[in-house]
């Protein structure tokens, strides 16, 4: 990394202990590497959420706006959830 900027952060003890454990285990060479890996994971998660919103949520929202009759009532939705939950409990899933 040629363009690095030095930053100072305060972390709770459990986070610093976690970083220290990762470094002492050899999984990472330094605390900075741990933080960089965490930031990459956050970027990937944010990108996945954005993709989900763009590719799945927005089209369904647009379809519902175009044809509200395709929706179901809250009572129907909760009844279906309760039925699925009961089935999962019964199956042990």
CSV table of C-alpha atoms in Angstrom, one decimal:
chain,number,residue,atom,x,y,z
A,1,UNK,CA,0.0,0.0,0.0
A,2,UNK,CA,1.8,3.1,-1.2
A,3,UNK,CA,-0.8,5.7,-0.3
A,4,UNK,CA,-1.4,4.9,3.4
A,5,UNK,CA,-2.7,7.4,5.9
A,6,UNK,CA,-2.1,6.9,9.6
A,7,UNK,CA,-5.2,7.0,11.7
A,8,UNK,CA,-5.8,6.6,15.4
A,9,UNK,CA,-8.9,4.8,16.9
A,10,UNK,CA,-10.1,3.9,20.3
A,11,UNK,CA,-11.5,0.4,20.6
A,12,UNK,CA,-13.1,-1.5,23.4
A,13,UNK,CA,-11.0,-4.1,25.2
A,14,UNK,CA,-12.8,-7.0,23.5
A,15,UNK,CA,-12.0,-5.7,20.1
A,16,UNK,CA,-8.3,-5.1,20.9
A,17,UNK,CA,-8.1,-8.6,22.4
A,18,UNK,CA,-9.7,-10.1,19.3
A,19,UNK,CA,-7.1,-8.3,17.1
A,20,UNK,CA,-4.3,-9.4,19.3
A,21,UNK,CA,-5.5,-13.0,19.2
A,22,UNK,CA,-5.6,-12.9,15.4
A,23,UNK,CA,-2.1,-11.5,15.2
A,24,UNK,CA,-0.6,-13.8,17.8
A,25,UNK,CA,-2.2,-16.8,16.0
A,26,UNK,CA,-0.3,-15.9,12.9
A,27,UNK,CA,-3.5,-15.3,10.9
A,28,UNK,CA,-2.5,-11.7,10.4
A,29,UNK,CA,0.9,-10.0,10.5
A,30,UNK,CA,-0.3,-6.9,12.3
A,31,UNK,CA,-3.3,-5.1,13.8
A,32,UNK,CA,-3.4,-3.0,10.6
A,33,UNK,CA,-3.9,-6.1,8.5
A,34,UNK,CA,-6.8,-7.1,10.7
A,35,UNK,CA,-8.5,-3.7,10.4
A,36,UNK,CA,-8.0,-3.7,6.7
A,37,UNK,CA,-9.5,-7.2,6.4
A,38,UNK,CA,-12.5,-6.0,8.5
A,39,UNK,CA,-13.0,-2.9,6.3
A,40,UNK,CA,-12.8,-5.1,3.2
A,41,UNK,CA,-15.5,-7.3,4.7
A,42,UNK,CA,-17.7,-4.3,5.4
A,43,UNK,CA,-17.2,-3.1,1.9
A,44,UNK,CA,-18.2,-6.5,0.5
A,45,UNK,CA,-21.3,-6.6,2.8
A,46,UNK,CA,-22.4,-3.1,1.8
A,47,UNK,CA,-21.9,-4.0,-1.9
A,48,UNK,CA,-24.0,-7.2,-1.4
A,49,UNK,CA,-26.8,-5.2,0.3
A,50,UNK,CA,-26.7,-2.6,-2.5
A,51,UNK,CA,-26.9,-5.4,-5.1
A,52,UNK,CA,-29.8,-7.1,-3.3
A,53,UNK,CA,-31.7,-3.8,-3.1
A,54,UNK,CA,-31.1,-3.0,-6.7
A,55,UNK,CA,-31.7,-6.4,-8.2
A,56,UNK,CA,-34.3,-7.9,-5.9
A,57,UNK,CA,-36.1,-5.3,-3.7
A,58,UNK,CA,-36.5,-2.5,-6.3
A,59,UNK,CA,-38.1,-4.7,-9.0
A,60,UNK,CA,-40.6,-6.1,-6.5
A,61,UNK,CA,-41.4,-2.6,-5.2
A,62,UNK,CA,-41.9,-1.4,-8.8
A,63,UNK,CA,-44.1,-4.3,-9.6
A,64,UNK,CA,-46.2,-3.7,-6.5
A,65,UNK,CA,-46.5,0.0,-7.3
A,66,UNK,CA,-47.6,-0.9,-10.9
A,67,UNK,CA,-50.1,-3.5,-9.7
A,68,UNK,CA,-51.0,-3.3,-6.0
A,69,UNK,CA,-53.6,-6.0,-6.4
A,70,UNK,CA,-50.8,-8.6,-6.5
A,71,UNK,CA,-50.1,-8.0,-2.8
A,72,UNK,CA,-51.6,-9.9,0.2
A,73,UNK,CA,-52.9,-8.5,3.4
A,74,UNK,CA,-50.8,-8.4,6.6
A,75,UNK,CA,-53.1,-11.0,8.1
A,76,UNK,CA,-52.4,-13.4,5.2
A,77,UNK,CA,-48.7,-12.8,5.4
A,78,UNK,CA,-48.6,-13.5,9.1
A,79,UNK,CA,-50.7,-16.6,8.7
A,80,UNK,CA,-48.3,-17.9,6.1
A,81,UNK,CA,-45.3,-17.1,8.4
A,82,UNK,CA,-46.9,-18.9,11.3
A,83,UNK,CA,-47.7,-21.9,9.2
A,84,UNK,CA,-44.1,-22.1,7.9
A,85,UNK,CA,-42.7,-21.6,11.4
A,86,UNK,CA,-44.9,-24.4,12.8
A,87,UNK,CA,-43.8,-26.7,10.0
A,88,UNK,CA,-40.1,-25.9,10.7
A,89,UNK,CA,-40.6,-26.6,14.4
A,90,UNK,CA,-42.3,-29.9,13.6
A,91,UNK,CA,-39.5,-30.9,11.2
A,92,UNK,CA,-36.8,-29.9,13.7
A,93,UNK,CA,-35.2,-27.6,11.1
